[in-house]
Coordinates of C-alpha atoms and ligand atoms in Angstrom, one line a residue:
X1057 CA 14.8 -12.1 27.8
X1058 CA 16.9 -10.6 25.0
X1059 CA 17.9 -7.0 25.7
X1060 CA 15.3 -4.4 24.5
X1061 CA 17.7 -2.6 22.2
X1062 CA 16.2 -0.2 19.7
X1063 CA 17.8 -0.1 16.3
X1064 CA 19.7 3.1 16.3
X1065 CA 22.9 4.9 15.5
X1066 CA 25.3 3.1 13.2
X1067 CA 28.3 1.5 15.0
X1068 CA 31.8 2.3 13.8
X1069 CA 33.8 -0.5 12.2
X1070 CA 36.5 0.5 14.6
X1071 CA 34.4 -1.0 17.4
X1072 CA 34.2 -4.4 15.6
X1073 CA 36.7 -6.9 17.1
X1074 CA 35.3 -9.9 15.3
X1075 CA 33.2 -10.6 12.2
X1076 CA 30.8 -13.5 12.9
X1077 CA 29.6 -14.0 9.4
X1078 CA 29.9 -12.3 6.0
X1079 CA 28.4 -12.1 2.6
X1080 CA 28.5 -9.9 -0.6
X1081 CA 25.0 -8.7 0.0
X1082 CA 23.2 -8.7 3.4
X1083 CA 19.4 -8.4 3.3
X1084 CA 17.6 -7.0 6.3
X1085 CA 14.0 -8.4 6.4
X1086 CA 12.7 -11.3 4.3
X1087 CA 9.3 -10.3 3.0
X1088 CA 8.3 -9.3 -0.5
X1089 CA 11.1 -6.8 -1.2
X1090 CA 13.7 -8.9 0.7
X1091 CA 13.0 -12.2 -1.2
X1092 CA 13.1 -10.5 -4.6
X1093 CA 16.3 -8.6 -3.7
X1094 CA 17.9 -11.8 -2.5
X1095 CA 16.9 -13.8 -5.5
X1096 CA 18.1 -11.3 -8.0
X1097 CA 21.4 -10.7 -6.2
X1098 CA 22.1 -14.4 -5.9
X1099 CA 21.2 -15.0 -9.6
X1100 CA 23.7 -12.2 -10.4
X1101 CA 26.4 -14.2 -8.7
X1102 CA 26.5 -12.6 -5.3
X1103 CA 26.8 -14.5 -2.0
X1104 CA 23.6 -13.5 -0.2
X1105 CA 22.7 -13.6 3.4
X1106 CA 19.1 -12.7 4.5
X1107 CA 18.4 -11.9 8.1
X1108 CA 14.8 -12.1 9.3
X1109 CA 13.6 -11.1 12.7
X1110 CA 10.6 -13.5 12.7
X1111 CA 10.7 -17.3 12.9
X1112 CA 10.2 -17.5 9.1
X1113 CA 10.1 -15.2 6.1
X1114 CA 7.1 -13.6 4.5
X1115 CA 6.3 -10.5 6.5
X1116 CA 3.2 -8.5 5.6
X1117 CA 3.6 -9.6 2.0
X1118 CA 2.7 -13.2 3.0
X1119 CA -0.4 -11.8 4.9
X1120 CA -1.6 -9.8 2.0
X1121 CA -4.2 -10.6 -0.7
X1122 CA -1.3 -10.1 -3.2
X1123 CA -3.1 -7.8 -5.5
X1124 CA -0.2 -6.6 -7.7
X1125 CA -0.7 -3.4 -9.8
X1126 CA 0.5 -4.2 -13.3
X1127 CA -0.3 -3.4 -16.8
X1128 CA 0.7 -1.2 -19.8
X1129 CA 2.5 -2.4 -22.9
X1130 CA -0.8 -3.2 -24.5
X1131 CA -1.9 -5.3 -21.6
X1132 CA -0.7 -8.3 -19.5
X1133 CA -1.8 -11.7 -20.6
X1134 CA -4.7 -11.6 -18.1
X1135 CA -5.8 -8.1 -19.2
X1136 CA -5.9 -9.1 -22.8
X1137 CA -7.6 -12.4 -22.1
X1138 CA -10.5 -10.6 -20.5
X1139 CA -10.7 -8.0 -23.2
X1140 CA -8.7 -5.0 -22.0
X1141 CA -5.9 -3.2 -23.8
X1142 CA -3.8 -1.2 -21.5
X1143 CA -1.3 1.4 -22.8
X1144 CA 1.7 2.3 -20.7
X1145 CA 1.0 6.0 -21.0
X1146 CA -2.5 5.5 -19.5
X1147 CA -1.0 3.7 -16.5
X1148 CA 1.7 6.3 -16.2
X1149 CA -0.7 9.2 -16.3
X1150 CA -3.0 7.5 -13.8
X1151 CA -0.3 6.8 -11.2
X1152 CA 1.2 10.3 -11.6
X1153 CA -2.2 11.7 -10.8
X1154 CA -2.5 9.5 -7.7
X1155 CA 0.0 11.3 -5.5
X1156 CA 0.9 14.8 -4.5
X1157 CA 4.6 14.3 -5.1
X1158 CA 5.2 11.3 -7.3
X1159 CA 8.7 10.3 -8.1
X1160 CA 8.4 10.6 -11.9
X1161 CA 11.5 8.5 -12.6
X1162 CA 10.2 5.7 -10.5
X1163 CA 6.7 5.8 -11.9
X1164 CA 8.1 5.9 -15.5
X1165 CA 10.2 2.8 -14.9
X1166 CA 7.5 1.0 -13.0
X1167 CA 5.1 1.5 -15.9
X1168 CA 7.6 0.9 -18.7
X1169 CA 8.7 -2.4 -17.2
X1170 CA 5.4 -3.5 -15.6
X1171 CA 4.6 -6.0 -18.4
X1172 CA 8.1 -7.5 -18.0
X1173 CA 7.6 -7.8 -14.3
X1174 CA 4.3 -9.6 -14.8
X1175 CA 6.1 -12.0 -17.3
X1176 CA 9.0 -12.5 -14.9
X1177 CA 6.5 -13.5 -12.1
X1178 CA 4.8 -15.9 -14.5
X1179 CA 8.2 -17.4 -15.5
X1180 CA 8.9 -18.0 -11.8
X1181 CA 5.6 -20.0 -11.7
X1182 CA 3.5 -17.4 -9.9
X1183 CA -0.1 -18.3 -11.0
X1184 CA -2.5 -15.7 -12.4
X1185 CA -5.9 -16.9 -13.7
X1186 CA -7.1 -15.5 -17.0
X1187 CA -10.3 -14.0 -15.4
X1188 CA -11.8 -10.9 -14.0
X1189 CA -14.0 -10.4 -10.9
X1190 CA -16.2 -7.6 -12.2
X1191 CA -18.0 -6.6 -9.0
X1192 CA -17.1 -3.5 -7.1
X1193 CA -15.3 -4.9 -4.0
X1194 CA -12.1 -4.4 -2.1
X1195 CA -11.2 -8.1 -2.5
X1196 CA -12.5 -10.8 -4.7
X1197 CA -13.9 -13.8 -2.7
X1198 CA -12.5 -16.3 -5.1
X1199 CA -9.4 -17.0 -7.2
X1200 CA -10.3 -14.6 -10.1
X1201 CA -7.3 -12.5 -11.0
X1202 CA -8.2 -9.0 -12.2
X1203 CA -10.0 -6.5 -10.2
X1204 CA -10.6 -2.7 -10.5
X1205 CA -8.4 -2.0 -7.6
X1206 CA -8.3 1.8 -7.6
X1207 CA -9.9 5.0 -8.8
X1208 CA -9.4 4.4 -12.5
X1209 CA -13.1 4.7 -13.4
X1210 CA -13.8 7.5 -10.9
X1211 CA -13.7 11.3 -11.5
X1212 CA -11.2 13.0 -11.9
X1213 CA -9.0 10.0 -12.9
X1214 CA -11.1 8.7 -15.7
X1215 CA -10.8 12.0 -17.5
X1216 CA -7.0 11.9 -17.2
X1217 CA -6.2 8.4 -18.4
X1218 CA -8.1 5.6 -20.1
X1219 CA -9.3 3.3 -17.3
X1220 CA -8.1 -0.3 -17.1
X1221 CA -8.3 -2.9 -14.3
X1222 CA -4.7 -3.5 -13.1
X1223 CA -5.0 -5.2 -9.8
X1224 CA -3.8 -8.8 -10.5
X1225 CA -4.4 -11.2 -7.6
X1226 CA -2.0 -14.1 -7.3
X1227 CA -4.3 -17.1 -7.8
X1228 CA -5.7 -18.4 -4.5
X1229 CA -9.2 -18.9 -3.1
X1230 CA -8.0 -16.9 -0.1
X1231 CA -5.0 -14.6 0.3
X1232 CA -2.5 -14.8 -2.5
X1233 CA 0.5 -13.6 -0.4
X1234 CA 1.5 -17.1 0.9
X1235 CA 1.5 -18.4 -2.7
X1236 CA 3.6 -15.6 -3.9
X1237 CA 6.1 -15.7 -1.1
X1238 CA 6.3 -19.5 -1.1
X1239 CA 7.3 -19.6 -4.8
X1240 CA 9.8 -16.8 -4.7
X1241 CA 11.5 -18.1 -1.5
X1242 CA 11.8 -21.5 -3.0
X1243 CA 13.7 -20.0 -6.0
X1244 CA 15.8 -17.9 -3.7
X1245 CA 16.8 -21.0 -1.7
X1246 CA 17.7 -22.8 -4.9
X1247 CA 19.8 -19.8 -6.0
X1248 CA 21.8 -20.2 -2.9
X1249 CA 20.4 -17.5 -0.6
X1250 CA 21.2 -18.2 3.0
X1251 CA 18.4 -17.3 5.4
X1252 CA 18.8 -16.8 9.1
X1253 CA 15.5 -16.4 11.0
X1254 CA 15.0 -15.2 14.6
X1255 CA 17.7 -12.7 13.8
X1256 CA 16.9 -9.1 14.5
X1257 CA 19.1 -6.5 12.9
X1258 CA 19.8 -3.7 15.4
X1259 CA 22.2 -1.3 13.7
X1260 CA 24.3 -0.7 10.6
X1261 CA 28.1 -0.7 10.8
X1262 CA 29.8 2.1 8.9
X1263 CA 33.4 2.9 8.1
X1264 CA 35.4 5.9 6.8
X1265 CA 34.6 9.6 6.6
X1266 CA 31.9 8.9 3.9
X1267 CA 30.0 6.6 6.3
X1268 CA 30.2 3.6 4.0
X1269 CA 27.8 0.9 5.2
X1270 CA 29.9 -2.2 5.6
X1271 CA 27.8 -4.5 7.7
X1272 CA 25.1 -4.9 10.4
X1273 CA 24.8 -5.8 14.0
X1274 CA 22.2 -8.5 14.6
X1275 CA 20.8 -10.2 17.7
X1276 CA 20.8 -14.0 17.5
X1277 CA 20.1 -16.2 20.4
X1278 CA 20.5 -13.3 22.7
X1279 CA 24.0 -12.5 21.4
X1280 CA 25.1 -9.6 19.3
X1281 CA 26.8 -10.7 16.1
X1282 CA 28.7 -8.5 13.6
X1283 CA 27.9 -9.4 10.0
X1284 CA 30.1 -8.0 7.2
X1285 CA 28.6 -7.0 3.9
X1286 CA 31.2 -6.9 1.3
X1287 CA 29.1 -5.1 -1.4
X1288 CA 26.0 -3.8 0.3
X1289 CA 23.2 -3.9 2.8
X1290 CA 19.6 -3.8 1.5
X1291 CA 17.0 -2.6 4.0
X1292 CA 13.7 -4.5 3.4
X1293 CA 12.2 -4.5 6.9
X1294 CA 8.8 -3.1 6.1
X1295 CA 6.7 -0.1 7.3
X1296 CA 6.2 1.4 10.8
X1297 CA 2.5 1.1 11.6
X1298 CA 3.2 -0.9 14.7
X1299 CA 5.4 1.8 16.2
X1300 CA 3.2 4.2 18.2
X1301 CA 6.1 6.5 18.9
X1302 CA 6.8 6.9 15.1
X1303 CA 3.1 7.3 14.5
X1304 CA 2.9 10.0 17.1
X1305 CA 5.9 11.8 15.5
X1306 CA 4.8 11.6 11.9
X1307 CA 1.1 10.7 11.6
X1308 CA -0.6 11.5 15.0
X1309 CA -4.0 11.5 13.4
X1310 CA -3.8 7.7 13.0
X1311 CA -3.8 7.3 16.8
X1312 CA -7.5 7.5 17.1
X1313 CA -10.2 5.2 18.6
X1314 CA -11.2 2.2 16.6
X1315 CA -8.3 2.6 14.1
X1316 CA -6.4 -0.7 13.6
X1317 CA -2.8 -0.8 12.4
X1318 CA -2.6 -3.7 10.0
X1319 CA 0.6 -5.5 9.2
X1320 CA 3.0 -7.9 10.9
X1321 CA 4.1 -7.2 14.5
X1322 CA 7.6 -6.2 13.3
X1323 CA 6.4 -3.3 11.3
X1324 CA 8.2 -1.0 13.7
X1325 CA 10.2 1.1 11.2
X1326 CA 13.5 -0.3 12.3
X1327 CA 14.9 -0.3 8.8
X1328 CA 13.8 3.3 8.1
X1329 CA 15.3 4.4 11.4
X1330 CA 18.6 2.6 10.8
X1331 CA 18.8 4.2 7.3
X1332 CA 18.0 7.7 8.6
X1333 CA 20.6 7.3 11.3
X1334 CA 23.1 6.5 8.6
X1335 CA 22.3 9.9 6.9
X1336 CA 19.5 8.5 4.6
X1337 CA 16.5 10.8 4.1
X1338 CA 13.0 9.7 5.2
X1339 CA 10.4 11.1 2.9
X1340 CA 6.6 11.2 3.0
X1341 CA 6.7 9.7 6.5
X1342 CA 3.3 11.3 7.0
X1343 CA 1.6 9.3 4.2
X1344 CA -0.5 6.2 4.9
X1345 CA -3.1 3.9 3.5
X1346 CA -6.5 4.1 5.2
X1347 CA -9.8 2.4 4.8
X1348 CA -13.2 1.9 6.1
X1349 CA -14.8 -0.9 4.2
X1350 CA -18.4 0.2 3.5
X1351 CA -19.0 -2.0 0.4
X1352 CA -19.9 -4.6 -0.7
X1353 CA -22.8 -4.8 -1.4
X1354 CA -21.8 -2.6 -4.3
X1355 CA -25.4 -1.3 -4.5
X1356 CA -24.4 1.0 -1.5
X1357 CA -22.4 3.0 -4.1
X1358 CA -25.7 4.4 -5.1
X1359 CA -26.0 5.9 -1.6
X1360 CA -24.4 9.2 -0.6
X1361 CA -21.6 9.9 1.9
X1362 CA -22.4 13.0 4.0
X1363 CA -20.9 14.8 6.9
X1364 CA -22.2 16.3 10.1
X1365 CA -23.7 19.1 8.1
X1366 CA -25.5 16.8 5.7
X1367 CA -23.1 17.7 2.9
X1368 CA -21.5 15.2 0.4
X1369 CA -17.7 15.3 0.3
X1370 CA -16.6 12.7 -2.3
X1371 CA -17.9 10.8 -5.4
X1372 CA -19.0 7.5 -3.8
X1373 CA -17.8 5.4 -6.8
X1374 CA -14.2 6.2 -5.7
X1375 CA -12.0 3.4 -4.3
X1376 CA -12.8 2.7 -0.6
X1377 CA -9.4 4.1 0.6
X1378 CA -10.1 7.4 -1.1
X1379 CA -13.6 7.6 0.4
X1380 CA -12.1 6.7 3.8
X1381 CA -9.5 9.5 3.6
X1382 CA -12.2 12.1 2.7
X1383 CA -14.4 10.7 5.5
X1384 CA -11.5 11.0 8.0
X1385 CA -11.3 14.7 7.3
X1386 CA -15.0 15.2 8.4
X1387 CA -16.2 15.5 11.9
X1388 CA -18.7 12.8 11.3
X1389 CA -19.5 10.7 8.2
X1390 CA -22.6 8.6 7.3
X1391 CA -23.6 6.6 4.3
X1392 CA -27.2 7.4 3.4
X1393 CA -29.1 4.8 1.5
X1394 CA -32.7 4.2 0.5
X1395 CA -34.6 0.9 0.5
X1396 CA -33.7 0.3 -3.2
X1397 CA -29.9 0.4 -2.7
X1398 CA -29.6 -0.7 0.9
X1399 CA -27.8 -3.8 2.0
X1400 CA -25.9 -4.6 5.2
X1401 CA -22.2 -3.9 4.7
X1402 CA -20.3 -7.2 4.6
X1403 CA -17.7 -5.7 6.9
X1404 CA -20.2 -5.2 9.7
X1405 CA -20.3 -1.4 9.7
X1406 CA -23.1 -0.4 12.0
X1407 CA -26.6 0.6 10.7
X1408 CA -27.4 3.5 13.1
X1409 CA -30.7 4.8 11.9
X1410 CA -33.7 3.9 9.7
X1411 CA -36.5 6.4 9.2
X1412 CA -39.5 6.8 6.9
X1413 CA -38.3 10.2 5.6
X1414 CA -35.1 12.1 5.1
X1415 CA -36.3 14.8 7.5
X1416 CA -36.6 12.2 10.2
X1417 CA -33.3 10.7 9.4
X1418 CA -31.7 14.2 9.6
X1419 CA -33.2 14.7 13.0
X1420 CA -32.0 11.3 14.3
X1421 CA -28.5 12.0 13.0
X1422 CA -28.5 15.5 14.7
X1423 CA -27.9 17.2 11.3
X1424 CA -29.2 20.8 11.4
X1425 CA -32.4 21.0 9.3
X1426 CA -32.9 21.2 6.4
X1427 CA -29.3 20.5 5.3
X1428 CA -29.6 16.8 4.6
X1429 CA -33.0 17.3 3.0
X1430 CA -31.5 19.9 0.6
X1431 CA -28.6 17.7 -0.2
X1432 CA -30.8 14.7 -1.1
X1433 CA -33.2 16.9 -3.0
X1434 CA -30.4 18.3 -5.2
X1435 CA -28.8 14.9 -5.6
X1436 CA -32.1 13.3 -6.6
X1437 CA -32.9 16.0 -9.1
X1438 CA -29.7 15.4 -11.0
X1439 CA -29.4 11.7 -10.4
X1440 CA -32.8 11.3 -12.2
X1441 CA -31.1 12.7 -15.3
X1442 CA -28.0 10.5 -14.8
X1443 CA -25.9 13.5 -13.7
X1444 CA -23.8 14.5 -10.6
X1445 CA -22.6 18.0 -11.3
X1446 CA -21.1 18.4 -7.8
X1447 CA -18.9 15.3 -7.6
X1448 CA -19.2 13.5 -11.0
X1449 CA -20.2 10.1 -9.7
X1450 CA -20.5 7.9 -12.8
X1451 CA -24.0 7.5 -14.2
X1452 CA -23.9 3.7 -13.5
X1453 CA -24.2 4.5 -9.8
X1454 CA -26.8 7.3 -10.0
X1455 CA -30.4 6.8 -9.0
X1456 CA -32.6 9.1 -6.9
X1457 CA -32.8 8.1 -3.2
X1458 CA -36.5 8.2 -2.9
X1459 CA -37.7 4.8 -1.7
X1460 CA -38.4 4.7 2.0
X1461 CA -37.2 3.6 4.5
X1462 CA -34.0 5.5 4.5
X1463 CA -30.9 4.3 6.3
X1464 CA -27.7 5.7 7.8
X1465 CA -24.5 3.6 8.2
X1466 CA -21.9 4.9 10.6
X1467 CA -18.6 5.8 8.8
X1468 CA -17.3 8.4 11.2
X1469 CA -13.5 8.4 11.9
X1470 CA -12.9 7.5 15.6
X1471 CA -16.2 5.5 15.7
X1472 CA -16.4 3.2 12.7
X1473 CA -13.7 0.6 12.3
X1474 CA -10.8 2.0 10.2
X1475 CA -7.6 0.2 9.1
X1476 CA -4.2 1.8 8.3
X1477 CA -0.6 1.1 7.3
X1478 CA 2.2 3.5 6.4
X1479 CA 3.7 4.4 3.0
X1480 CA 6.7 6.7 3.8
X1481 CA 10.2 5.5 3.9
X1482 CA 13.8 6.2 2.7
X1483 CA 14.4 8.2 -0.4
X1484 CA 16.1 5.9 -2.9
X1485 CA 17.2 5.8 -6.5
X1486 CA 15.3 3.6 -8.9
X1487 CA 18.0 1.0 -8.3
X1488 CA 17.6 1.2 -4.5
X1489 CA 20.6 3.3 -3.4
X1490 CA 19.6 5.3 -0.3
X1491 CA 20.0 9.0 -0.7
X1492 CA 21.0 11.7 1.7
X1493 CA 19.0 15.0 2.0
X1494 CA 21.3 16.6 -0.6
X1495 CA 20.8 13.8 -3.1
X1496 CA 24.1 11.9 -2.5
X1497 CA 24.2 8.1 -2.1
X1498 CA 24.9 6.6 1.3
X1499 CA 27.7 4.2 0.1
X1500 CA 26.8 0.6 0.5
X1501 CA 23.2 1.1 1.5
X1502 CA 20.1 0.2 -0.4
X1503 CA 16.4 0.0 0.5
X1504 CA 13.2 -1.4 -1.0
X1505 CA 9.6 -2.1 -0.2
X1506 CA 8.1 -0.1 2.7
X1507 CA 11.6 0.7 3.9
X1508 CA 11.7 3.0 0.9
X1509 CA 9.2 5.5 -0.4
X1510 CA 8.1 4.2 -3.8
X1511 CA 5.0 4.2 -5.9
X1512 CA 2.2 4.4 -3.3
X1513 CA 2.5 7.7 -1.5
X1514 CA -1.0 9.2 -0.8
X1515 CA -4.0 8.1 1.2
X1516 CA -6.4 9.8 -1.2
X1517 CA -4.9 8.2 -4.3
X1518 CA -3.9 4.8 -3.1
X1519 CA -4.7 1.7 -5.2
X1520 CA -4.6 -1.9 -4.0
X1521 CA -1.7 -3.7 -5.6
X1522 CA 0.8 -0.8 -5.7
X1523 CA 2.5 -1.9 -2.5
X1524 CA 3.3 -5.5 -3.3
X1525 CA 4.1 -4.7 -7.0
X1526 CA 6.4 -1.9 -5.9
X1527 CA 8.1 -4.0 -3.2
X1528 CA 8.8 -6.9 -5.6
X1529 CA 9.7 -4.7 -8.6
X1530 CA 12.1 -2.3 -6.8
X1531 CA 13.3 -5.2 -4.6
X1532 CA 14.6 -7.0 -7.7
X1533 CA 16.4 -3.8 -8.9
X1534 CA 18.0 -3.2 -5.5
X1535 CA 19.2 -6.8 -5.5
X1536 CA 20.9 -6.5 -8.9
X1537 CA 22.4 -3.1 -8.0
X1538 CA 23.9 -4.3 -4.7
X1539 CA 25.3 -7.4 -6.3
X1540 CA 27.1 -5.2 -8.8
X1541 CA 28.4 -2.7 -6.2
X1542 CA 32.1 -2.4 -5.5
X1543 CA 33.5 -4.4 -2.6
X1544 CA 35.3 -2.5 0.2
Ligands
FAD82 C1 -3.9 -7.5 5.5 C2 -3.1 -6.8 4.5 C3 -3.4 -7.0 3.1 C4 -2.7 -6.4 2.1 N1 -2.9 -6.6 0.8 C5 -2.2 -6.0 -0.1 C6 -2.4 -6.3 -1.5 O1 -3.2 -7.1 -1.9 N2 -1.6 -5.6 -2.4 C7 -0.7 -4.7 -2.0 O2 0.0 -4.1 -2.9 N3 -0.5 -4.4 -0.7 C8 -1.2 -5.0 0.2 N4 -0.9 -4.8 1.5 C9 0.3 -4.0 1.9 C10 1.5 -4.8 1.5 O3 1.3 -6.2 1.9 C11 2.8 -4.3 2.2 O4 2.9 -2.9 2.1 C12 4.0 -5.0 1.5 O5 3.9 -6.4 1.5 C13 5.3 -4.7 2.3 O6 6.4 -5.4 1.8 P1 7.8 -5.3 2.4 O7 8.7 -6.3 1.7 O8 8.3 -3.9 2.4 O9 7.7 -5.7 3.9 P2 7.3 -7.1 4.6 O10 6.7 -8.1 3.6 O11 6.5 -6.9 5.8 O12 8.7 -7.7 5.0 C14 9.5 -7.1 6.0 C15 10.2 -8.2 6.8 O13 11.2 -7.6 7.6 C16 11.2 -8.2 8.9 N5 11.9 -7.4 9.8 C17 11.4 -6.3 10.4 N6 12.3 -5.7 11.2 C18 13.4 -6.4 11.1 C19 14.7 -6.4 11.8 N7 15.1 -5.4 12.6 N8 15.6 -7.3 11.4 C20 15.3 -8.3 10.6 N9 14.1 -8.4 10.0 C21 13.2 -7.5 10.3 C22 9.8 -8.5 9.2 O14 9.7 -9.6 10.1 C23 9.3 -8.9 7.8 O15 9.4 -10.3 7.6 C24 -1.6 -5.5 2.5 C25 -1.3 -5.2 3.9 C26 -2.1 -5.9 4.8 C27 -1.7 -5.7 6.3

């Protein structure tokens, strides 16, 4: 059994008696951010060594659907092929409105260069079909490319920016992640990146009074090895949803019944902790993605989400993650449907009641009378006119709930099945340099992907595709910056 050493405080270079390996740029973790950082650093002429804890690369990126949030510049090839123009300013305004504390510089660059990023992926051979899956669903069941992957068409976002679908799925009948990672890792190998798997990085090595990062300590075959990084170390080791202690410290509300952390087993925040121990600042560590998958069938969007007092709390045409975050904040949450819009949720969420009247449903759900009846009455009156003055659900999804029987689907947090992963990470520049609390660079240290805090940073505004697009986009930038850094 290898020793159970937690990645921790940096080691001083003074304690290093031997360097076992070295490279210009050392990458910690070889998922989406890591492979892009490695590829760009190698293409910039650096000698690159990637260290991966698992038996092979890919991480959570290779488990993902590989929706990638891209657009702007008039539209990607796919957006234009299916009839959408997409202006950079609309993408920028939309993303800025999707977080409490967006990093404007990052969002600006991400949007300005999104079309270039799409074209770069295409040049590498990453396939995107010129098609759209028009149905409302978290994930297309086929290899269609575009999907409405966020809140673009929902209030209040549709009033702030012209909506466009920006979720581009890497072409695959199943998950696009393996396709994406397979292509990028092949290029990285050809560019000369050395990959060492079954290698767990434990700590950074620093030198001098400014704490310059000059290498890492890694565990290989049960032995600690010191690996020198001449130009820089790039932390790309993913999020921390598999670390209950970090969750308890930063997002205790996620440690509830029936909440599944999703990601790879090594999502334990090691990179974030190593970076923070080297004086990097962790930001938005309390932010997360959350979902309870209550559609398809999309017709359920014509239902209403209500709480334990029979009150609505969100426009139901919002992205599933936004609905889930608002449902999480209620004591209980139910989706109420009538016979006309009902369908069993594909995800298997439980149908907990069917009754011939809303009054009976209210009783069965233990909602104080006549709160649910009033909610449905007011909703129906306005829905008949194609209006929703309370939450502004789009007219496409408005119809009175008046055809019995009426049904309730369980969406309560702690009872229904929710899934989560983390979004917070190290504060970085747009080129990946890790920053201290007072805004200075930690010399020699870079981070990307979920080791950094990037574009996605709120549960209520999250859009599918922002994580993988962010990891690959900023991973590439960190790779180029580290390759150009001064040697020590
Ligand atoms: C089921 C699922 C589907 C998803 N679908 C999408 C989607 O379609 N679009 C989207 O944008 N986002 C999606 N996400 C989220 C997204 O996949 C991740 O946020 C993103 O891929 C993270 O990329 P990364 O490069 O930061 O980390 P990863 O791709 O996870 O790479 C991190 C790597 O670091 C390694 N590592 C960890 N610790 C160490 C250590 N100490 N030493 C060495 N190596 C280490 C890990 O083994 C791993 O290989 C999905 C997530 C899940 C779970």
